[in-house]
PDB file of C-alpha atoms in Angstrom:
ATOM      1  CA  MET A 551     -28.102  13.108   9.537  1.00  0.00           C
ATOM      2  CA  ASN A 552     -28.148  14.193   5.906  1.00  0.00           C
ATOM      3  CA  THR A 553     -24.782  13.357   4.305  1.00  0.00           C
ATOM      4  CA  ILE A 554     -25.808  13.487   0.649  1.00  0.00           C
ATOM      5  CA  SER A 555     -23.898  16.724  -0.054  1.00  0.00           C
ATOM      6  CA  ILE A 556     -20.680  15.641   1.673  1.00  0.00           C
ATOM      7  CA  ASP A 557     -17.714  14.713  -0.542  1.00  0.00           C
ATOM      8  CA  PHE A 558     -15.971  11.812   1.214  1.00  0.00           C
ATOM      9  CA  GLN A 559     -13.358  11.157  -1.478  1.00  0.00           C
ATOM     10  CA  LYS A 560     -10.664  13.358   0.055  1.00  0.00           C
ATOM     11  CA  PHE A 561     -10.980  11.458   3.348  1.00  0.00           C
ATOM     12  CA  VAL A 562     -10.462   8.175   1.495  1.00  0.00           C
ATOM     13  CA  ASP A 563      -7.482   9.717  -0.317  1.00  0.00           C
ATOM     14  CA  TRP A 564      -5.860  10.605   3.012  1.00  0.00           C
ATOM     15  CA  ASP A 565      -6.461   7.176   4.558  1.00  0.00           C
ATOM     16  CA  ASN A 566      -3.288   5.147   5.200  1.00  0.00           C
ATOM     17  CA  SER A 567      -5.212   1.974   4.332  1.00  0.00           C
ATOM     18  CA  PRO A 568      -5.091   1.141   0.593  1.00  0.00           C
ATOM     19  CA  PHE A 569      -8.486   1.295  -1.155  1.00  0.00           C
ATOM     20  CA  ILE A 570      -9.112   0.243  -4.784  1.00  0.00           C
ATOM     21  CA  LEU A 571     -12.266   0.294  -6.906  1.00  0.00           C
ATOM     22  CA  PHE A 572     -12.220  -2.084  -9.893  1.00  0.00           C
ATOM     23  CA  SER A 573     -14.594  -2.446 -12.825  1.00  0.00           C
ATOM     24  CA  SER A 574     -16.053  -5.880 -13.546  1.00  0.00           C
ATOM     25  CA  SER A 575     -13.306  -6.380 -16.149  1.00  0.00           C
ATOM     26  CA  GLY A 576     -10.475  -5.569 -13.726  1.00  0.00           C
ATOM     27  CA  LYS A 577      -9.881  -1.965 -14.797  1.00  0.00           C
ATOM     28  CA  ILE A 578      -8.940   0.432 -11.996  1.00  0.00           C
ATOM     29  CA  LEU A 579     -11.680   3.020 -11.582  1.00  0.00           C
ATOM     30  CA  TYR A 580     -10.263   4.649  -8.442  1.00  0.00           C
ATOM     31  CA  LEU A 581      -7.436   4.188  -5.956  1.00  0.00           C
ATOM     32  CA  ASN A 582      -6.299   6.283  -3.029  1.00  0.00           C
ATOM     33  CA  ASN A 583      -2.752   7.467  -2.344  1.00  0.00           C
ATOM     34  CA  ALA A 584      -1.848   4.454  -0.193  1.00  0.00           C
ATOM     35  CA  ALA A 585      -3.007   2.041  -2.910  1.00  0.00           C
ATOM     36  CA  GLU A 586      -0.957   3.901  -5.509  1.00  0.00           C
ATOM     37  CA  ILE A 587       2.168   3.236  -3.438  1.00  0.00           C
ATOM     38  CA  LEU A 588       1.149  -0.395  -2.945  1.00  0.00           C
ATOM     39  CA  PHE A 589       1.048  -0.913  -6.725  1.00  0.00           C
ATOM     40  CA  GLY A 590       4.794  -0.319  -6.739  1.00  0.00           C
ATOM     41  CA  TYR A 591       5.173  -3.745  -5.115  1.00  0.00           C
ATOM     42  CA  VAL A 592       2.330  -5.884  -6.447  1.00  0.00           C
ATOM     43  CA  SER A 593       0.601  -6.192  -9.821  1.00  0.00           C
ATOM     44  CA  LYS A 594      -2.925  -5.045 -10.641  1.00  0.00           C
ATOM     45  CA  LYS A 595      -3.844  -8.582 -11.721  1.00  0.00           C
ATOM     46  CA  GLU A 596      -2.756 -10.086  -8.398  1.00  0.00           C
ATOM     47  CA  LEU A 597      -4.864  -7.627  -6.405  1.00  0.00           C
ATOM     48  CA  TYR A 598      -7.869  -7.998  -8.706  1.00  0.00           C
ATOM     49  CA  ASP A 599      -7.653 -11.796  -8.402  1.00  0.00           C
ATOM     50  CA  LEU A 600      -7.457 -11.381  -4.616  1.00  0.00           C
ATOM     51  CA  THR A 601     -10.548  -9.164  -4.704  1.00  0.00           C
ATOM     52  CA  LEU A 602     -12.563 -11.740  -6.637  1.00  0.00           C
ATOM     53  CA  ALA A 603     -11.370 -14.585  -4.422  1.00  0.00           C
ATOM     54  CA  TYR A 604     -12.679 -12.917  -1.251  1.00  0.00           C
ATOM     55  CA  ALA A 605     -15.806 -11.266  -2.667  1.00  0.00           C
ATOM     56  CA  PRO A 606     -19.117 -12.053  -0.918  1.00  0.00           C
ATOM     57  CA  GLN A 607     -21.485 -14.364  -2.774  1.00  0.00           C
ATOM     58  CA  ASN A 608     -24.226 -11.733  -2.806  1.00  0.00           C
ATOM     59  CA  PHE A 609     -24.341  -7.934  -2.964  1.00  0.00           C
ATOM     60  CA  GLY A 610     -22.817  -6.341   0.101  1.00  0.00           C
ATOM     61  CA  TYR A 611     -19.507  -6.410   1.935  1.00  0.00           C
ATOM     62  CA  ARG A 612     -17.359  -9.113   3.460  1.00  0.00           C
ATOM     63  CA  THR A 613     -14.373  -8.653   5.796  1.00  0.00           C
ATOM     64  CA  THR A 614     -11.815 -11.442   5.985  1.00  0.00           C
ATOM     65  CA  THR A 615      -8.953 -11.766   8.468  1.00  0.00           C
ATOM     66  CA  LEU A 616      -5.756 -12.970   6.807  1.00  0.00           C
ATOM     67  CA  SER A 617      -2.053 -12.231   6.659  1.00  0.00           C
ATOM     68  CA  LEU A 618      -0.731 -10.450   3.555  1.00  0.00           C
ATOM     69  CA  ASN A 619       2.787  -9.144   2.948  1.00  0.00           C
ATOM     70  CA  TYR A 620       4.037  -7.129  -0.025  1.00  0.00           C
ATOM     71  CA  ASP A 621       7.597  -5.934   0.569  1.00  0.00           C
ATOM     72  CA  SER A 622       7.327  -3.614   3.609  1.00  0.00           C
ATOM     73  CA  PHE A 623       3.500  -3.648   3.536  1.00  0.00           C
ATOM     74  CA  SER A 624       1.776  -5.945   6.026  1.00  0.00           C
ATOM     75  CA  PHE A 625      -1.999  -6.364   6.294  1.00  0.00           C
ATOM     76  CA  TYR A 626      -4.136  -8.351   8.722  1.00  0.00           C
ATOM     77  CA  ALA A 627      -7.535  -8.108   6.986  1.00  0.00           C
ATOM     78  CA  ILE A 628      -9.380  -6.980   3.836  1.00  0.00           C
ATOM     79  CA  THR A 629     -12.928  -5.873   3.075  1.00  0.00           C
ATOM     80  CA  VAL A 630     -14.371  -6.629  -0.353  1.00  0.00           C
ATOM     81  CA  GLY A 631     -17.735  -5.243  -1.435  1.00  0.00           C
ATOM     82  CA  TYR A 632     -19.999  -4.567  -4.385  1.00  0.00           C
ATOM     83  CA  GLU A 633     -23.506  -3.229  -4.860  1.00  0.00           C
ATOM     84  CA  ASP A 634     -23.915  -4.019  -8.567  1.00  0.00           C
ATOM     85  CA  GLU A 635     -22.294  -6.105 -11.294  1.00  0.00           C
ATOM     86  CA  GLU A 636     -20.194  -3.219 -12.628  1.00  0.00           C
ATOM     87  CA  GLN A 637     -17.916  -2.280  -9.734  1.00  0.00           C
ATOM     88  CA  ILE A 638     -16.137  -4.037  -6.873  1.00  0.00           C
ATOM     89  CA  SER A 639     -13.901  -2.578  -4.160  1.00  0.00           C
ATOM     90  CA  ILE A 640     -11.211  -3.810  -1.799  1.00  0.00           C
ATOM     91  CA  ARG A 641      -9.832  -2.154   1.324  1.00  0.00           C
ATOM     92  CA  PHE A 642      -6.704  -3.322   3.161  1.00  0.00           C
ATOM     93  CA  TYR A 643      -6.161  -3.025   6.921  1.00  0.00           C
ATOM     94  CA  ASN A 644      -2.588  -2.266   7.955  1.00  0.00           C
ATOM     95  CA  ALA A 645      -1.056  -4.600  10.505  1.00  0.00           C
ATOM     96  CA  PRO A 646       0.525  -2.802  13.497  1.00  0.00           C
ATOM     97  CA  ARG A 647       4.210  -2.186  12.766  1.00  0.00           C
ATOM     98  CA  THR A 648       5.443  -3.001  16.233  1.00  0.00           C
ATOM     99  CA  ARG A 649       8.104  -5.344  17.487  1.00  0.00           C
ATOM    100  CA  SER A 650       9.802  -5.775  20.832  1.00  0.00           C
ATOM    101  CA  VAL A 651      13.587  -5.586  20.851  1.00  0.00           C
ATOM    102  CA  ALA A 652      16.223  -5.492  23.517  1.00  0.00           C
ATOM    103  CA  PRO A 653      17.640  -2.097  24.498  1.00  0.00           C
ATOM    104  CA  ASN A 654      20.565  -0.852  22.441  1.00  0.00           C
ATOM    105  CA  GLU A 655      24.037  -0.552  23.942  1.00  0.00           C
ATOM    106  CA  LYS A 656      23.472   3.020  25.102  1.00  0.00           C
ATOM    107  CA  ASP A 657      27.141   3.878  25.635  1.00  0.00           C
ATOM    108  CA  LYS A 658      27.724   3.473  21.887  1.00  0.00           C
ATOM    109  CA  LEU A 659      24.826   5.674  20.832  1.00  0.00           C
ATOM    110  CA  VAL A 660      25.593   9.237  19.781  1.00  0.00           C
ATOM    111  CA  SER A 661      23.104  11.972  18.864  1.00  0.00           C
ATOM    112  CA  THR A 662      23.407  12.173  15.079  1.00  0.00           C
ATOM    113  CA  ASN A 663      22.082  14.213  12.182  1.00  0.00           C
ATOM    114  CA  ILE A 664      21.312  11.290   9.879  1.00  0.00           C
ATOM    115  CA  ASN A 665      21.145  13.521   6.807  1.00  0.00           C
ATOM    116  CA  LEU A 666      24.732  14.681   7.327  1.00  0.00           C
ATOM    117  CA  LEU A 667      25.953  11.145   8.072  1.00  0.00           C
ATOM    118  CA  LEU A 668      24.262   9.844   4.926  1.00  0.00           C
ATOM    119  CA  GLU A 669      25.742  12.628   2.781  1.00  0.00           C
ATOM    120  CA  ALA A 670      29.228  11.937   4.168  1.00  0.00           C
ATOM    121  CA  ASN A 671      29.018   8.246   3.252  1.00  0.00           C
ATOM    122  CA  ILE A 672      27.633   9.067  -0.198  1.00  0.00           C
ATOM    123  CA  ALA A 673      30.576  11.431  -0.757  1.00  0.00           C
ATOM    124  CA  LEU A 674      32.937   8.594   0.193  1.00  0.00           C
ATOM    125  CA  PHE A 675      31.126   6.266  -2.234  1.00  0.00           C
ATOM    126  CA  LYS A 676      31.505   8.842  -5.015  1.00  0.00           C
ATOM    127  CA  THR A 677      35.291   8.923  -4.637  1.00  0.00           C
ATOM    128  CA  LYS A 678      35.401   5.389  -6.090  1.00  0.00           C
ATOM    129  CA  ASN A 679      32.245   5.343  -8.247  1.00  0.00           C
ATOM    130  CA  THR A 680      30.885   7.577 -11.008  1.00  0.00           C
ATOM    131  CA  ASN A 681      27.276   6.343 -10.937  1.00  0.00           C
ATOM    132  CA  ALA A 682      24.543   8.939 -11.415  1.00  0.00           C
ATOM    133  CA  LEU A 683      22.928   9.397  -8.011  1.00  0.00           C
ATOM    134  CA  GLN A 684      19.783  11.188  -6.842  1.00  0.00           C
ATOM    135  CA  LEU A 685      19.184  11.920  -3.167  1.00  0.00           C
ATOM    136  CA  LEU A 686      15.889  12.974  -1.584  1.00  0.00           C
ATOM    137  CA  THR A 687      15.893  13.518   2.173  1.00  0.00           C
ATOM    138  CA  ASP A 688      13.606  15.022   4.785  1.00  0.00           C
ATOM    139  CA  PRO A 689      15.449  17.931   6.471  1.00  0.00           C
ATOM    140  CA  ASP A 690      12.882  17.913   9.292  1.00  0.00           C
ATOM    141  CA  ILE A 691      14.033  14.534  10.648  1.00  0.00           C
ATOM    142  CA  PRO A 692      15.451  15.396  14.076  1.00  0.00           C
ATOM    143  CA  SER A 693      18.814  14.260  15.354  1.00  0.00           C
ATOM    144  CA  PHE A 694      18.622  10.892  17.102  1.00  0.00           C
ATOM    145  CA  LYS A 695      20.929   8.382  18.721  1.00  0.00           C
ATOM    146  CA  ILE A 696      22.676   5.662  16.730  1.00  0.00           C
ATOM    147  CA  ASP A 697      25.974   3.813  16.721  1.00  0.00           C
ATOM    148  CA  GLN A 698      27.675   6.006  14.121  1.00  0.00           C
ATOM    149  CA  ASN A 699      30.529   3.640  13.303  1.00  0.00           C
ATOM    150  CA  ARG A 700      28.308   0.607  12.837  1.00  0.00           C
ATOM    151  CA  PHE A 701      25.700   2.550  10.872  1.00  0.00           C
ATOM    152  CA  SER A 702      28.347   4.069   8.578  1.00  0.00           C
ATOM    153  CA  LYS A 703      29.700   0.598   7.884  1.00  0.00           C
ATOM    154  CA  LEU A 704      26.158  -0.560   7.104  1.00  0.00           C
ATOM    155  CA  LEU A 705      25.699   2.362   4.700  1.00  0.00           C
ATOM    156  CA  ARG A 706      28.997   1.689   2.934  1.00  0.00           C
ATOM    157  CA  LYS A 707      28.211  -2.004   2.505  1.00  0.00           C
ATOM    158  CA  SER A 708      24.723  -1.216   1.214  1.00  0.00           C
ATOM    159  CA  LEU A 709      25.876   1.438  -1.254  1.00  0.00           C
ATOM    160  CA  ASP A 710      28.654  -0.791  -2.533  1.00  0.00           C
ATOM    161  CA  THR A 711      26.134  -3.406  -3.708  1.00  0.00           C
ATOM    162  CA  PHE A 712      24.988  -0.790  -6.271  1.00  0.00           C
ATOM    163  CA  ARG A 713      28.511  -0.098  -7.558  1.00  0.00           C
ATOM    164  CA  ALA A 714      27.699  -1.259 -11.104  1.00  0.00           C
ATOM    165  CA  SER A 715      24.262   0.381 -11.369  1.00  0.00           C
ATOM    166  CA  ASP A 716      23.625   3.071 -13.987  1.00  0.00           C
ATOM    167  CA  SER A 717      21.560   5.314 -11.719  1.00  0.00           C
ATOM    168  CA  ILE A 718      20.951   5.163  -7.975  1.00  0.00           C
ATOM    169  CA  TYR A 719      17.971   6.702  -6.191  1.00  0.00           C
ATOM    170  CA  ILE A 720      18.179   7.276  -2.441  1.00  0.00           C
ATOM    171  CA  THR A 721      15.347   8.496  -0.229  1.00  0.00           C
ATOM    172  CA  LEU A 722      15.286   9.130   3.498  1.00  0.00           C
ATOM    173  CA  LYS A 723      11.951   9.714   5.208  1.00  0.00           C
ATOM    174  CA  LEU A 724       9.995   9.294   8.413  1.00  0.00           C
ATOM    175  CA  LEU A 725       7.398   6.505   8.242  1.00  0.00           C
ATOM    176  CA  VAL A 726       4.264   8.277   9.435  1.00  0.00           C
ATOM    177  CA  GLY A 727       2.079   6.243  11.777  1.00  0.00           C
ATOM    178  CA  GLU A 728       4.583   3.391  12.205  1.00  0.00           C
ATOM    179  CA  HIS A 729       6.773   2.625  15.179  1.00  0.00           C
ATOM    180  CA  VAL A 730       8.951   0.090  16.954  1.00  0.00           C
ATOM    181  CA  ILE A 731       8.771  -0.753  20.657  1.00  0.00           C
ATOM    182  CA  ILE A 732      12.061  -0.521  22.568  1.00  0.00           C
ATOM    183  CA  SER A 733      12.076  -1.079  26.333  1.00  0.00           C
ATOM    184  CA  GLY A 734       8.306  -0.729  26.343  1.00  0.00           C
ATOM    185  CA  GLU A 735       8.328   2.652  24.591  1.00  0.00           C
ATOM    186  CA  LYS A 736       7.161   3.502  21.080  1.00  0.00           C
ATOM    187  CA  LYS A 737       9.865   4.903  18.803  1.00  0.00           C
ATOM    188  CA  PRO A 738       9.240   6.366  15.324  1.00  0.00           C
ATOM    189  CA  ILE A 739      10.883   4.741  12.305  1.00  0.00           C
ATOM    190  CA  VAL A 740      13.117   6.414   9.730  1.00  0.00           C
ATOM    191  CA  GLN A 741      13.346   4.574   6.403  1.00  0.00           C
ATOM    192  CA  LEU A 742      16.361   4.735   4.110  1.00  0.00           C
ATOM    193  CA  SER A 743      15.659   3.359   0.621  1.00  0.00           C
ATOM    194  CA  ILE A 744      18.317   2.719  -2.038  1.00  0.00           C
ATOM    195  CA  GLU A 745      17.047   1.693  -5.483  1.00  0.00           C
ATOM    196  CA  ALA A 746      18.615   1.064  -8.893  1.00  0.00           C
ATOM    197  CA  ASN A 747      18.237  -1.142 -11.950  1.00  0.00           C
ATOM    198  CA  GLY A 748      20.113  -3.932 -10.209  1.00  0.00           C
ATOM    199  CA  ARG A 749      22.712  -4.692  -7.564  1.00  0.00           C
ATOM    200  CA  TYR A 750      25.176  -7.298  -6.313  1.00  0.00           C
ATOM    201  CA  ASN A 751      24.095  -9.530  -3.427  1.00  0.00           C
ATOM    202  CA  ASP A 752      27.527 -10.734  -2.297  1.00  0.00           C
ATOM    203  CA  ALA A 753      27.379  -8.729   0.947  1.00  0.00           C
ATOM    204  CA  ASP A 754      23.726  -9.358   1.830  1.00  0.00           C
ATOM    205  CA  GLU A 755      24.413 -11.582   4.823  1.00  0.00           C
ATOM    206  CA  GLU A 756      26.842  -9.047   6.293  1.00  0.00           C
ATOM    207  CA  ILE A 757      24.319  -6.236   5.699  1.00  0.00           C
ATOM    208  CA  ARG A 758      21.592  -8.199   7.495  1.00  0.00           C
ATOM    209  CA  ALA A 759      23.939  -8.931  10.396  1.00  0.00           C
ATOM    210  CA  LEU A 760      25.041  -5.294  10.762  1.00  0.00           C
ATOM    211  CA  ALA A 761      21.424  -4.143  10.642  1.00  0.00           C
ATOM    212  CA  ALA A 762      20.291  -6.692  13.218  1.00  0.00           C
ATOM    213  CA  GLN A 763      23.053  -5.634  15.608  1.00  0.00           C
ATOM    214  CA  SER A 764      21.586  -2.102  15.600  1.00  0.00           C
ATOM    215  CA  HIS A 765      17.936  -3.261  15.720  1.00  0.00           C
ATOM    216  CA  ILE A 766      17.462  -1.994  12.160  1.00  0.00           C
ATOM    217  CA  THR A 767      15.036  -3.862   9.929  1.00  0.00           C
ATOM    218  CA  SER A 768      16.652  -4.644   6.559  1.00  0.00           C
ATOM    219  CA  LEU A 769      14.605  -5.414   3.440  1.00  0.00           C
ATOM    220  CA  LEU A 770      16.840  -6.632   0.616  1.00  0.00           C
ATOM    221  CA  LYS A 771      15.438  -7.151  -2.876  1.00  0.00           C
ATOM    222  CA  GLU A 772      16.856  -7.598  -6.368  1.00  0.00           C
ATOM    223  CA  ARG A 773      16.884  -3.847  -7.053  1.00  0.00           C
ATOM    224  CA  THR A 774      16.425  -2.247  -3.632  1.00  0.00           C
ATOM    225  CA  ILE A 775      17.679  -2.092  -0.090  1.00  0.00           C
ATOM    226  CA  LYS A 776      15.487  -0.579   2.621  1.00  0.00           C
ATOM    227  CA  LEU A 777      16.705   0.078   6.137  1.00  0.00           C
ATOM    228  CA  GLU A 778      14.162   0.937   8.855  1.00  0.00           C
ATOM    229  CA  VAL A 779      15.960   2.707  11.685  1.00  0.00           C
ATOM    230  CA  PRO A 780      14.416   3.324  15.148  1.00  0.00           C
ATOM    231  CA  LEU A 781      14.424   7.015  16.048  1.00  0.00           C
ATOM    232  CA  ILE A 782      15.809   7.043  19.593  1.00  0.00           C
ATOM    233  CA  GLN A 783      16.230  10.434  21.253  1.00  0.00           C
ATOM    234  CA  ASP A 784      16.607   9.548  24.960  1.00  0.00           C
TER     235      ASP A 784
END
């Protein structure tokens, strides 16, 4: 098959697996969309050093199985390759985002429009705080079942840790291609991200406990809180 005239770059751009092409001096020559997001959590130097550490001794490609974690990114393998002394590439393989959890207490779950519930708790936060706040949500996220009281408490506790921040950025989106397993069934994941220039950590243990009670994965960092919520509709 003659593939000389085919432009493969757009297919690499669409790939969910991060791909980066470095020069021999560590300059980024190309990166796809997934790698651009990854650079929000790890430095260029760290990834270039990783590339050199796992490069094959001779021209060609080498795949190595290993466990890598950068914030919410998890990888189980990388491929490093080069065909000359000028360029070297690295590709990351996403680890399956699955975990088995016990069924939720179904009698407490109510079909909920998460966008409306989030906006209601933000409005309550604004009655006591004057922080500049930006909200970006996905209106196409369908209604799904959650414990509204517990989730609202989790939202209030999370927002309150940013009470002294100058500006707060909140995003709500569906994590495409990722899921959680509940009672043997795959459920999509909705991610709520709250980010600012800093936050208090006095309520972190309570936030983790509230999240765990609802089978929500909580990722708490110095400037961010991310909540990964299973999308249960039945």
